[in-house]
XYZ file of N, CA, C and O in Angstrom:
792
model
N 1.152 11.196 -3.253
C 1.326 10.532 -1.990
C 1.001 9.063 -2.187
O 0.101 8.733 -2.912
N 1.716 8.179 -1.531
C 1.488 6.757 -1.701
C 1.082 6.126 -0.378
O 1.260 6.705 0.681
N 0.565 4.945 -0.482
C 0.136 4.219 0.706
C 1.324 3.621 1.418
O 2.272 3.181 0.792
N 1.269 3.602 2.728
C 2.264 2.910 3.528
C 1.578 1.696 4.101
O 0.747 1.816 4.990
N 1.890 0.527 3.558
C 1.211 -0.687 3.961
C 2.247 -1.731 4.340
O 3.133 -2.047 3.560
N 2.148 -2.257 5.546
C 3.008 -3.338 5.990
C 2.316 -4.645 5.670
O 1.147 -4.826 5.986
N 3.035 -5.570 5.051
C 2.408 -6.827 4.663
C 2.278 -7.817 5.807
O 1.587 -8.802 5.689
N 2.953 -7.567 6.920
C 2.809 -8.496 8.047
C 2.777 -7.717 9.365
O 3.692 -7.805 10.156
N 1.697 -6.951 9.585
C 1.646 -6.187 10.816
C 1.428 -7.086 12.021
O 0.693 -8.052 11.958
N 2.098 -6.754 13.107
C 1.876 -7.480 14.355
C 0.946 -6.639 15.215
O 0.859 -5.428 15.031
N 0.254 -7.239 16.174
C -0.617 -6.445 17.048
C 0.152 -5.336 17.762
O -0.342 -4.238 17.928
N 1.401 -5.622 18.165
C 2.200 -4.609 18.854
C 2.504 -3.444 17.919
O 2.439 -2.287 18.307
N 2.832 -3.749 16.665
C 3.117 -2.687 15.700
C 1.871 -1.863 15.442
O 1.937 -0.638 15.298
N 0.715 -2.503 15.365
C -0.538 -1.774 15.151
C -0.801 -0.829 16.319
O -1.212 0.303 16.116
N -0.561 -1.295 17.562
C -0.791 -0.442 18.725
C 0.130 0.763 18.698
O -0.289 1.878 18.987
N 1.418 0.568 18.361
C 2.366 1.668 18.325
C 2.031 2.665 17.231
O 2.251 3.851 17.374
N 1.505 2.189 16.099
C 1.268 3.086 14.977
C -0.129 3.694 14.981
O -0.453 4.479 14.112
N -0.965 3.354 15.976
C -2.346 3.828 15.952
C -2.445 5.342 16.036
O -3.405 5.919 15.567
N -1.466 6.012 16.630
C -1.525 7.458 16.726
C -0.651 8.132 15.669
O -0.521 9.345 15.670
N -0.041 7.371 14.795
C 0.832 7.957 13.776
C 0.001 8.485 12.610
O -1.217 8.478 12.635
N 0.680 8.929 11.588
C -0.016 9.524 10.448
C -0.951 8.524 9.779
O -0.755 7.317 9.856
N -1.993 9.044 9.140
C -2.987 8.146 8.536
C -2.425 7.384 7.342
O -1.491 7.837 6.677
N -3.013 6.247 7.094
C -2.666 5.449 5.916
C -3.509 6.021 4.785
O -4.732 5.921 4.791
N -2.843 6.604 3.806
C -3.511 7.413 2.807
C -2.823 7.274 1.469
O -1.613 7.147 1.395
N -3.611 7.286 0.413
C -3.081 7.272 -0.951
C -3.909 8.248 -1.764
O -5.140 8.171 -1.773
N -3.246 9.204 -2.420
C -3.950 10.240 -3.172
C -3.552 10.212 -4.638
O -2.420 9.864 -4.984
N -4.490 10.613 -5.486
C -4.191 10.752 -6.911
C -3.137 11.846 -7.067
O -3.066 12.764 -6.252
N -2.293 11.764 -8.100
C -1.274 12.795 -8.314
C -1.910 14.181 -8.442
O -2.990 14.326 -9.020
N -1.233 15.181 -7.900
C -1.728 16.557 -7.990
C -1.837 16.963 -9.454
O -0.971 16.651 -10.272
N -2.915 17.644 -9.777
C -3.108 18.133 -11.142
C -3.596 17.096 -12.127
O -3.705 17.367 -13.315
N -3.895 15.890 -11.673
C -4.373 14.856 -12.595
C -5.828 15.137 -12.971
O -6.529 15.889 -12.311
N -6.252 14.515 -14.049
C -7.630 14.699 -14.522
C -8.615 14.247 -13.453
O -8.350 13.290 -12.727
N -9.750 14.915 -13.334
C -10.725 14.518 -12.315
C -11.205 13.084 -12.523
O -11.453 12.657 -13.643
N -11.294 12.360 -11.444
C -11.798 10.980 -11.466
C -12.924 10.899 -10.442
O -13.206 11.863 -9.731
N -13.572 9.751 -10.350
C -14.629 9.590 -9.357
C -14.089 9.663 -7.935
O -14.767 10.130 -7.023
N -12.868 9.194 -7.740
C -12.249 9.195 -6.417
C -10.925 9.949 -6.473
O -10.215 9.890 -7.477
N -10.615 10.625 -5.384
C -9.359 11.365 -5.293
C -8.299 10.598 -4.524
O -7.201 11.093 -4.321
N -8.637 9.392 -4.086
C -7.696 8.581 -3.340
C -8.421 7.675 -2.363
O -9.624 7.449 -2.475
N -7.641 7.169 -1.396
C -8.197 6.242 -0.406
C -7.580 6.513 0.952
O -6.431 6.937 1.060
N -8.366 6.240 1.967
C -7.948 6.387 3.362
C -8.244 5.079 4.064
O -9.334 4.534 3.947
N -7.247 4.555 4.793
C -7.394 3.296 5.520
C -7.324 3.588 7.020
O -6.256 3.520 7.624
N -8.462 3.954 7.637
C -8.431 4.267 9.070
C -8.167 3.013 9.898
O -8.392 1.899 9.448
N -7.706 3.222 11.112
C -7.409 2.100 12.001
C -8.621 1.659 12.813
O -8.590 0.626 13.459
N -9.687 2.470 12.783
C -10.907 2.122 13.517
C -12.095 2.787 12.841
O -11.938 3.564 11.897
N -13.278 2.518 13.364
C -14.505 3.166 12.888
C -14.920 4.298 13.831
O -16.080 4.665 13.886
N -13.967 4.846 14.554
C -14.208 5.966 15.458
C -13.847 7.247 14.710
O -12.690 7.665 14.679
N -14.838 7.869 14.092
C -14.598 9.039 13.250
C -13.989 10.203 14.038
O -13.098 10.898 13.542
N -14.436 10.397 15.281
C -13.900 11.492 16.097
C -12.412 11.298 16.387
O -11.654 12.267 16.453
N -11.971 10.061 16.512
C -10.562 9.789 16.784
C -9.717 9.784 15.513
O -8.548 10.170 15.530
N -10.286 9.362 14.396
C -9.528 9.204 13.151
C -9.429 10.480 12.315
O -8.433 10.717 11.651
N -10.472 11.287 12.330
C -10.526 12.445 11.448
C -9.444 13.501 11.704
O -8.904 14.057 10.741
N -9.062 13.807 12.952
C -8.045 14.839 13.157
C -6.715 14.564 12.451
O -6.146 15.462 11.824
N -6.224 13.338 12.514
C -4.940 13.058 11.856
C -5.079 13.101 10.334
O -4.162 13.526 9.634
N -6.234 12.690 9.803
C -6.456 12.766 8.360
C -6.462 14.224 7.902
O -5.772 14.589 6.947
N -7.220 15.070 8.595
C -7.287 16.485 8.219
C -5.925 17.153 8.363
O -5.553 17.990 7.530
N -5.166 16.795 9.384
C -3.847 17.394 9.585
C -2.915 17.121 8.407
O -2.098 17.958 8.035
N -3.050 15.958 7.800
C -2.215 15.622 6.644
C -2.746 16.282 5.371
O -1.971 16.744 4.527
N -4.073 16.350 5.226
C -4.659 16.872 3.995
C -4.674 18.401 3.911
O -4.574 18.957 2.824
N -4.825 19.086 5.031
C -4.976 20.537 4.986
C -3.800 21.278 4.360
O -4.023 22.207 3.593
N -2.547 20.901 4.599
C -1.460 21.600 3.909
C -1.534 21.453 2.385
O -1.108 22.318 1.639
N -2.095 20.372 1.933
C -2.194 20.105 0.498
C -3.475 20.693 -0.110
O -3.453 21.232 -1.205
N -4.588 20.577 0.597
C -5.892 20.943 0.051
C -6.493 22.188 0.677
O -7.555 22.625 0.265
N -5.907 22.735 1.694
C -6.519 23.856 2.398
C -7.367 23.357 3.550
O -7.552 22.156 3.739
N -7.889 24.294 4.311
C -8.652 23.950 5.512
C -9.894 23.133 5.166
O -10.728 23.552 4.378
N -10.004 21.986 5.778
C -11.194 21.146 5.615
C -12.262 21.721 6.546
O -12.039 21.864 7.751
N -13.415 22.062 5.989
C -14.462 22.691 6.789
C -15.633 21.762 7.076
O -16.345 21.943 8.052
N -15.830 20.786 6.208
C -16.967 19.884 6.377
C -16.609 18.502 5.836
O -15.890 18.369 4.844
N -17.138 17.489 6.479
C -16.962 16.101 6.062
C -18.333 15.453 6.079
O -19.129 15.688 6.992
N -18.602 14.637 5.068
C -19.836 13.851 5.103
C -19.499 12.377 4.918
O -18.525 12.031 4.236
N -20.316 11.544 5.539
C -20.156 10.097 5.460
C -21.531 9.474 5.293
O -22.547 10.119 5.509
N -21.534 8.220 4.932
C -22.742 7.414 4.992
C -22.649 6.666 6.318
O -21.647 5.985 6.569
N -23.638 6.764 7.212
C -23.514 6.169 8.549
C -23.559 4.644 8.584
O -23.404 4.059 9.660
N -23.701 3.994 7.434
C -23.770 2.537 7.401
C -22.591 1.878 8.113
O -22.765 0.897 8.830
N -21.377 2.404 7.927
C -20.181 1.781 8.501
C -19.574 2.586 9.642
O -18.489 2.253 10.111
N -20.232 3.660 10.057
C -19.725 4.483 11.157
C -20.738 4.393 12.305
O -21.820 4.965 12.210
N -20.427 3.695 13.390
C -21.386 3.513 14.471
C -21.824 4.828 15.110
O -22.966 4.967 15.525
N -20.917 5.809 15.184
C -21.238 7.121 15.748
C -20.736 8.172 14.763
O -19.584 8.128 14.332
N -21.619 9.101 14.412
C -21.228 10.205 13.533
C -21.359 11.488 14.353
O -22.469 11.981 14.574
N -20.216 12.013 14.842
C -20.283 13.238 15.639
C -20.663 14.432 14.753
O -20.376 14.442 13.559
N -21.302 15.430 15.330
C -21.693 16.620 14.546
C -20.508 17.523 14.265
O -20.465 18.197 13.243
N -19.538 17.543 15.187
C -18.358 18.380 15.032
C -17.140 17.629 15.559
O -17.239 16.872 16.519
N -15.979 17.869 14.911
C -14.727 17.261 15.362
C -13.665 18.364 15.385
O -13.495 19.089 14.400
N -12.982 18.489 16.510
C -11.902 19.469 16.624
C -10.690 18.973 15.847
O -10.257 17.837 16.013
N -10.174 19.854 14.981
C -9.041 19.504 14.135
C -8.053 20.677 14.124
O -8.385 21.744 13.606
N -6.890 20.518 14.694
C -5.796 21.484 14.616
C -6.265 22.935 14.775
O -6.023 23.778 13.912
N -6.943 23.225 15.858
C -7.311 24.600 16.148
C -8.609 25.084 15.518
O -8.976 26.241 15.670
N -9.299 24.266 14.793
C -10.607 24.650 14.258
C -11.552 23.453 14.326
O -11.159 22.360 14.700
N -12.778 23.679 13.960
C -13.797 22.634 14.043
C -14.227 22.240 12.640
O -14.443 23.084 11.780
N -14.320 20.939 12.412
C -14.836 20.408 11.149
C -16.256 19.926 11.420
O -16.488 19.137 12.346
N -17.196 20.432 10.641
C -18.583 19.981 10.751
C -18.719 18.646 10.037
O -18.182 18.466 8.946
N -19.434 17.735 10.654
C -19.613 16.396 10.086
C -21.097 16.170 9.823
O -21.934 16.430 10.684
N -21.397 15.713 8.638
C -22.767 15.391 8.286
C -22.850 13.997 7.699
O -21.831 13.342 7.485
N -24.066 13.543 7.457
C -24.212 12.208 6.886
C -25.392 12.177 5.926
O -26.337 12.936 6.053
N -25.252 11.303 4.945
C -26.297 11.056 3.961
C -26.411 9.551 3.799
O -25.421 8.892 3.514
N -27.588 9.032 3.979
C -27.764 7.582 3.907
C -27.879 7.093 2.480
O -27.079 6.268 2.033
N -28.817 7.594 1.713
C -29.005 7.069 0.356
C -28.226 7.852 -0.693
O -27.956 7.342 -1.770
N -27.833 9.084 -0.393
C -27.173 9.921 -1.385
C -25.663 9.701 -1.475
O -25.037 10.125 -2.427
N -25.059 9.057 -0.474
C -23.606 8.911 -0.467
C -23.211 7.442 -0.399
O -23.797 6.658 0.339
N -22.213 7.100 -1.186
C -21.664 5.746 -1.204
C -21.238 5.368 0.216
O -20.538 6.136 0.879
N -21.623 4.196 0.711
C -21.275 3.819 2.083
C -19.774 3.634 2.325
O -19.334 3.625 3.467
N -18.994 3.518 1.260
C -17.542 3.326 1.401
C -16.766 4.576 1.026
O -15.600 4.491 0.633
N -17.409 5.732 1.141
C -16.777 6.971 0.705
C -16.848 8.042 1.783
O -17.827 8.130 2.538
N -15.814 8.849 1.843
C -15.752 10.007 2.720
C -15.635 11.227 1.819
O -14.784 11.260 0.922
N -16.495 12.208 2.017
C -16.476 13.435 1.230
C -15.914 14.543 2.109
O -16.405 14.771 3.216
N -14.865 15.212 1.622
C -14.254 16.319 2.352
C -14.499 17.598 1.562
O -14.332 17.620 0.338
N -14.860 18.664 2.264
C -15.154 19.938 1.614
C -14.286 21.045 2.192
O -14.055 21.098 3.404
N -13.851 21.935 1.320
C -13.158 23.150 1.710
C -13.907 24.295 1.041
O -14.135 24.255 -0.172
N -14.306 25.302 1.794
C -15.095 26.390 1.218
C -14.389 27.046 0.040
O -15.008 27.442 -0.928
N -13.097 27.171 0.105
C -12.369 27.884 -0.942
C -11.892 27.004 -2.089
O -11.781 27.457 -3.211
N -11.558 25.765 -1.795
C -10.866 24.962 -2.806
C -11.669 23.830 -3.422
O -11.234 23.227 -4.380
N -12.797 23.466 -2.867
C -13.588 22.419 -3.508
C -13.873 21.234 -2.631
O -13.947 21.331 -1.409
N -13.994 20.090 -3.285
C -14.351 18.850 -2.592
C -13.494 17.708 -3.095
O -13.013 17.722 -4.231
N -13.358 16.699 -2.225
C -12.588 15.509 -2.546
C -13.325 14.295 -2.026
O -13.915 14.336 -0.947
N -13.276 13.237 -2.798
C -13.929 11.982 -2.426
C -12.852 10.928 -2.178
O -12.040 10.658 -3.067
N -12.868 10.355 -0.998
C -11.914 9.299 -0.656
C -12.649 7.993 -0.407
O -13.662 7.968 0.304
N -12.129 6.927 -0.971
C -12.591 5.584 -0.621
C -12.137 5.320 0.806
O -10.992 5.625 1.149
N -13.008 4.764 1.634
C -12.629 4.383 2.994
C -12.418 2.876 2.993
O -13.354 2.098 2.834
N -11.168 2.480 3.143
C -10.831 1.061 3.217
C -11.227 0.581 4.612
O -10.819 1.186 5.608
N -12.035 -0.467 4.728
C -12.433 -0.938 6.058
C -11.214 -1.224 6.932
O -10.228 -1.808 6.462
N -11.249 -0.805 8.204
C -10.077 -0.937 9.075
C -9.480 -2.334 9.167
O -8.268 -2.494 9.251
N -10.295 -3.372 9.133
C -9.779 -4.738 9.300
C -9.433 -5.429 7.980
O -9.238 -6.635 7.934
N -9.325 -4.661 6.926
C -8.963 -5.218 5.622
C -7.541 -5.766 5.679
O -6.656 -5.156 6.293
N -7.318 -6.913 5.027
C -5.968 -7.473 5.006
C -5.055 -6.536 4.200
O -5.503 -5.845 3.285
N -3.765 -6.482 4.544
C -2.854 -5.526 3.910
C -2.767 -5.633 2.384
O -2.672 -4.613 1.701
N -2.825 -6.841 1.829
C -2.732 -6.981 0.371
C -3.953 -6.362 -0.313
O -3.826 -5.634 -1.302
N -5.132 -6.619 0.219
C -6.347 -6.033 -0.348
C -6.356 -4.523 -0.168
O -6.755 -3.774 -1.063
N -5.908 -4.053 0.997
C -5.858 -2.615 1.251
C -4.914 -1.927 0.274
O -5.233 -0.862 -0.265
N -3.770 -2.533 0.017
C -2.824 -1.944 -0.934
C -3.444 -1.864 -2.327
O -3.299 -0.850 -3.028
N -4.151 -2.921 -2.739
C -4.800 -2.906 -4.055
C -5.855 -1.802 -4.108
O -5.933 -1.044 -5.074
N -6.680 -1.710 -3.062
C -7.730 -0.691 -3.015
C -7.154 0.717 -3.052
O -7.650 1.591 -3.769
N -6.099 0.940 -2.301
C -5.509 2.275 -2.240
C -4.899 2.662 -3.582
O -5.009 3.805 -4.025
N -4.306 1.712 -4.240
C -3.744 1.977 -5.560
C -4.843 2.254 -6.586
O -4.763 3.204 -7.362
N -5.880 1.436 -6.574
C -6.971 1.605 -7.540
C -7.711 2.921 -7.318
O -8.074 3.607 -8.273
N -7.932 3.300 -6.059
C -8.672 4.531 -5.765
C -7.878 5.784 -6.096
O -8.456 6.827 -6.361
N -6.567 5.692 -6.107
C -5.755 6.871 -6.409
C -5.299 6.918 -7.863
O -4.541 7.796 -8.250
N -5.794 5.996 -8.675
C -5.487 6.004 -10.112
C -6.287 7.128 -10.769
O -7.519 7.103 -10.753
N -5.613 8.119 -11.369
C -6.338 9.248 -11.948
C -7.229 8.866 -13.127
O -8.098 9.633 -13.522
N -7.039 7.674 -13.665
C -7.893 7.210 -14.764
C -9.056 6.363 -14.259
O -9.832 5.843 -15.038
N -9.191 6.254 -12.952
C -10.213 5.391 -12.357
C -11.631 5.836 -12.672
O -11.942 7.017 -12.663
N -12.467 4.868 -12.955
C -13.869 5.150 -13.252
C -14.815 4.359 -12.358
O -16.012 4.348 -12.599
N -14.274 3.700 -11.341
C -15.107 2.893 -10.452
C -15.492 3.679 -9.203
O -14.721 4.494 -8.701
N -16.667 3.380 -8.692
C -17.105 3.961 -7.427
C -16.390 3.245 -6.284
O -15.792 2.179 -6.465
N -16.511 3.820 -5.097
C -15.899 3.200 -3.925
C -16.475 1.810 -3.676
O -15.734 0.846 -3.454
N -17.793 1.679 -3.738
C -18.418 0.368 -3.498
C -18.019 -0.652 -4.553
O -17.796 -1.828 -4.241
N -17.882 -0.221 -5.783
C -17.476 -1.146 -6.847
C -16.047 -1.649 -6.610
O -15.745 -2.823 -6.827
N -15.162 -0.765 -6.143
C -13.797 -1.190 -5.838
C -13.772 -2.164 -4.662
O -13.032 -3.153 -4.690
N -14.589 -1.924 -3.651
C -14.670 -2.849 -2.505
C -15.147 -4.222 -2.977
O -14.607 -5.258 -2.572
N -16.145 -4.240 -3.857
C -16.646 -5.510 -4.398
C -15.575 -6.222 -5.216
O -15.409 -7.444 -5.113
N -14.838 -5.479 -6.022
C -13.775 -6.081 -6.845
C -12.660 -6.644 -5.959
O -12.135 -7.731 -6.214
N -12.297 -5.927 -4.904
C -11.274 -6.427 -3.978
C -11.734 -7.719 -3.316
O -10.950 -8.654 -3.145
N -13.010 -7.786 -2.947
C -13.546 -9.014 -2.337
C -13.517 -10.166 -3.334
O -13.172 -11.298 -2.979
N -13.858 -9.880 -4.591
C -13.826 -10.921 -5.627
C -12.393 -11.413 -5.840
O -12.142 -12.621 -5.915
N -11.442 -10.500 -5.906
C -10.038 -10.884 -6.082
C -9.530 -11.688 -4.892
O -8.788 -12.661 -5.060
N -9.924 -11.293 -3.681
C -9.500 -12.021 -2.482
C -10.072 -13.437 -2.493
O -9.391 -14.405 -2.195
N -11.353 -13.577 -2.878
C -11.986 -14.894 -2.941
C -11.302 -15.766 -3.983
O -11.029 -16.946 -3.728
N -10.994 -15.202 -5.143
C -10.302 -15.963 -6.192
C -8.921 -16.393 -5.718
O -8.503 -17.527 -5.949
N -8.213 -15.511 -5.028
C -6.882 -15.839 -4.520
C -6.950 -16.941 -3.474
O -6.141 -17.876 -3.479
N -7.935 -16.857 -2.573
C -8.099 -17.895 -1.549
C -8.457 -19.227 -2.186
O -7.978 -20.280 -1.764
N -9.274 -19.192 -3.225
C -9.653 -20.407 -3.934
C -8.431 -21.030 -4.610
O -8.221 -22.245 -4.548
N -7.608 -20.185 -5.240
C -6.386 -20.679 -5.882
C -5.452 -21.312 -4.856
O -4.855 -22.361 -5.113
N -5.321 -20.676 -3.684
C -4.455 -21.239 -2.642
C -4.992 -22.570 -2.140
O -4.239 -23.492 -1.861
N -6.322 -22.694 -2.026
C -6.918 -23.949 -1.564
C -6.671 -25.061 -2.574
O -6.326 -26.189 -2.203
N -6.841 -24.762 -3.857
C -6.592 -25.761 -4.900
C -5.127 -26.169 -4.888
O -4.795 -27.353 -4.984
N -4.227 -25.199 -4.736
C -2.797 -25.500 -4.705
C -2.439 -26.343 -3.487
O -1.625 -27.269 -3.575
N -3.071 -26.073 -2.334
C -2.799 -26.860 -1.131
C -3.229 -28.313 -1.329
O -2.514 -29.242 -0.932
N -4.392 -28.536 -1.948
C -4.853 -29.900 -2.222
C -3.899 -30.574 -3.189
O -3.497 -31.723 -2.999
N -3.513 -29.854 -4.226
C -2.598 -30.405 -5.232
C -1.276 -30.797 -4.580
O -0.748 -31.882 -4.826
N -0.732 -29.912 -3.716
C 0.518 -30.223 -3.023
C 0.359 -31.420 -2.100
O 1.260 -32.254 -1.993
N -0.802 -31.543 -1.427
C -1.001 -32.657 -0.511
C -1.103 -33.992 -1.246
O -0.910 -35.045 -0.657
N -1.411 -33.936 -2.534
C -1.514 -35.158 -3.335
C -0.243 -35.441 -4.127
O -0.254 -36.243 -5.044
N 0.823 -34.771 -3.783
C 2.091 -35.046 -4.451
C 2.644 -33.859 -5.201
O 3.796 -33.863 -5.593
N 1.825 -32.855 -5.442
C 2.300 -31.615 -6.037
C 3.009 -31.796 -7.360
O 2.580 -32.553 -8.220
N 4.122 -31.114 -7.492
C 4.887 -31.115 -8.745
C 5.353 -32.512 -9.125
O 5.342 -32.879 -10.289
N 5.781 -33.299 -8.130
C 6.276 -34.643 -8.434
C 5.183 -35.501 -9.041
O 5.405 -36.214 -10.009
N 3.977 -35.440 -8.487
C 2.871 -36.227 -9.042
C 2.536 -35.732 -10.439
O 2.274 -36.515 -11.346
N 2.552 -34.418 -10.618
C 2.271 -33.843 -11.935
C 3.300 -34.276 -12.957
O 2.981 -34.562 -14.109
N 4.576 -34.354 -12.560
C 5.626 -34.778 -13.480
C 5.440 -36.236 -13.884
O 5.652 -36.607 -15.023
N 5.024 -37.087 -12.916
C 4.835 -38.504 -13.252
C 3.691 -38.674 -14.247
O 3.752 -39.484 -15.152
N 2.644 -37.881 -14.066
C 1.511 -37.988 -14.969
C 1.862 -37.418 -16.333
O 1.500 -37.957 -17.365
N 2.609 -36.366 -16.355
C 2.921 -35.687 -17.615
C 3.883 -36.483 -18.480
O 3.861 -36.371 -19.698
N 4.765 -37.252 -17.883
C 5.761 -37.988 -18.669
C 5.595 -39.495 -18.496
O 6.172 -40.097 -17.603
N 4.790 -40.134 -19.339
C 4.659 -41.583 -19.224
C 5.973 -42.247 -19.600
O 6.707 -41.767 -20.464
N 6.256 -43.331 -18.951
C 7.511 -44.044 -19.231
C 7.338 -44.915 -20.475
O 6.380 -45.634 -20.616
N 8.298 -44.795 -21.377
C 8.291 -45.580 -22.602
C 9.469 -46.544 -22.508
O 10.591 -46.124 -22.241
N 9.224 -47.845 -22.689
C 10.343 -48.793 -22.645
C 11.422 -48.385 -23.643
O 11.133 -48.001 -24.768
N 12.680 -48.493 -23.227
C 13.809 -48.038 -24.040
C 13.901 -48.783 -25.353
O 14.175 -48.203 -26.391
N 13.646 -50.064 -25.358
C 13.815 -50.868 -26.570
C 12.834 -50.522 -27.672
O 13.117 -50.757 -28.838
N 11.683 -49.941 -27.384
C 10.686 -49.665 -28.412
C 10.641 -48.205 -28.822
O 9.925 -47.842 -29.722
N 11.404 -47.369 -28.158
C 11.349 -45.944 -28.493
C 12.123 -45.678 -29.774
O 13.221 -46.179 -29.977
N 11.545 -44.914 -30.653
C 12.219 -44.527 -31.893
C 12.912 -43.199 -31.676
O 12.435 -42.343 -30.960
N 14.060 -43.033 -32.330
C 14.745 -41.755 -32.275
C 14.171 -40.853 -33.350
O 13.766 -41.338 -34.403
N 14.178 -39.582 -33.138
C 13.650 -38.673 -34.156
C 14.401 -38.831 -35.472
O 15.632 -38.972 -35.491
N 13.670 -38.809 -36.557
C 14.220 -38.860 -37.911
C 14.948 -40.152 -38.250
O 15.737 -40.195 -39.163
N 14.747 -41.205 -37.489
C 15.358 -42.494 -37.819
C 14.287 -43.556 -37.760
O 13.546 -43.646 -36.802
N 14.187 -44.375 -38.801
C 13.171 -45.418 -38.793
C 13.518 -46.494 -37.763
O 14.670 -46.691 -37.434
N 12.477 -47.179 -37.307
C 12.689 -48.272 -36.368
C 13.229 -49.480 -37.125
O 12.811 -49.762 -38.230
N 14.161 -50.177 -36.545
C 14.733 -51.354 -37.178
C 13.964 -52.578 -36.684
O 13.725 -52.749 -35.511
N 13.594 -53.471 -37.669
C 12.835 -54.651 -37.279
C 13.650 -55.884 -37.399
O 14.467 -56.182 -38.069
C-alpha cells in the first residue's frame, strides 16, 4: 500500500477528505521484519475520530484489531475504548515504554504492528518522505529518529531556499556568470596552441 499525498492541499480539499480513507503507507506484505511496519498520517489528534477509519482499512489485511497503544505525549485525549466496525478496540497508553511518535496495533491471532504517526500538520513533502521511510522493509530507524531526520531535512531545504533567494535578489545566475567569466581584451588574448605575435 502506498501513501496518497497531495502536494498542494487546499483547506476545502482537506475538509472534504477528512472523512475519507486514512493516509497510510505500509511495508510490502511478507517483507522482512523491520522496526516499523509503515506510517499513518491522521488528520487530527482526535484518536476516537481517527482510529475507526484506520482499523477499517487495516483489518481486512491484518485481521481484527483488538488493542491499540499510544504514548499520550501527542494525544490530548486517550479514550479507553473506541467502537470500530461492529466491535470495540481497547486503547491503552505507555508514557516511557512507547515511542511518542508510534502507534502499536495488536491482533490476538495475528500479532502486532508498529506504525509511525506522522503529525497531522506536517507539510506534504515531509509527510511523503516519512511515509516512504517508515514503510521501507529495510528500515532500522525508530519513529522518533525518522521525525528528527525529517525535521533536519526540512531545515536544510529551507536554508537552501533562503540562500538561493538572497543569491537571486543579488543578480542570481547573471551575476554569477559575470563573476565567473572575466572579460579579456581581444587584442591580448592568445589562441590555443599558437604563440603570441609581438
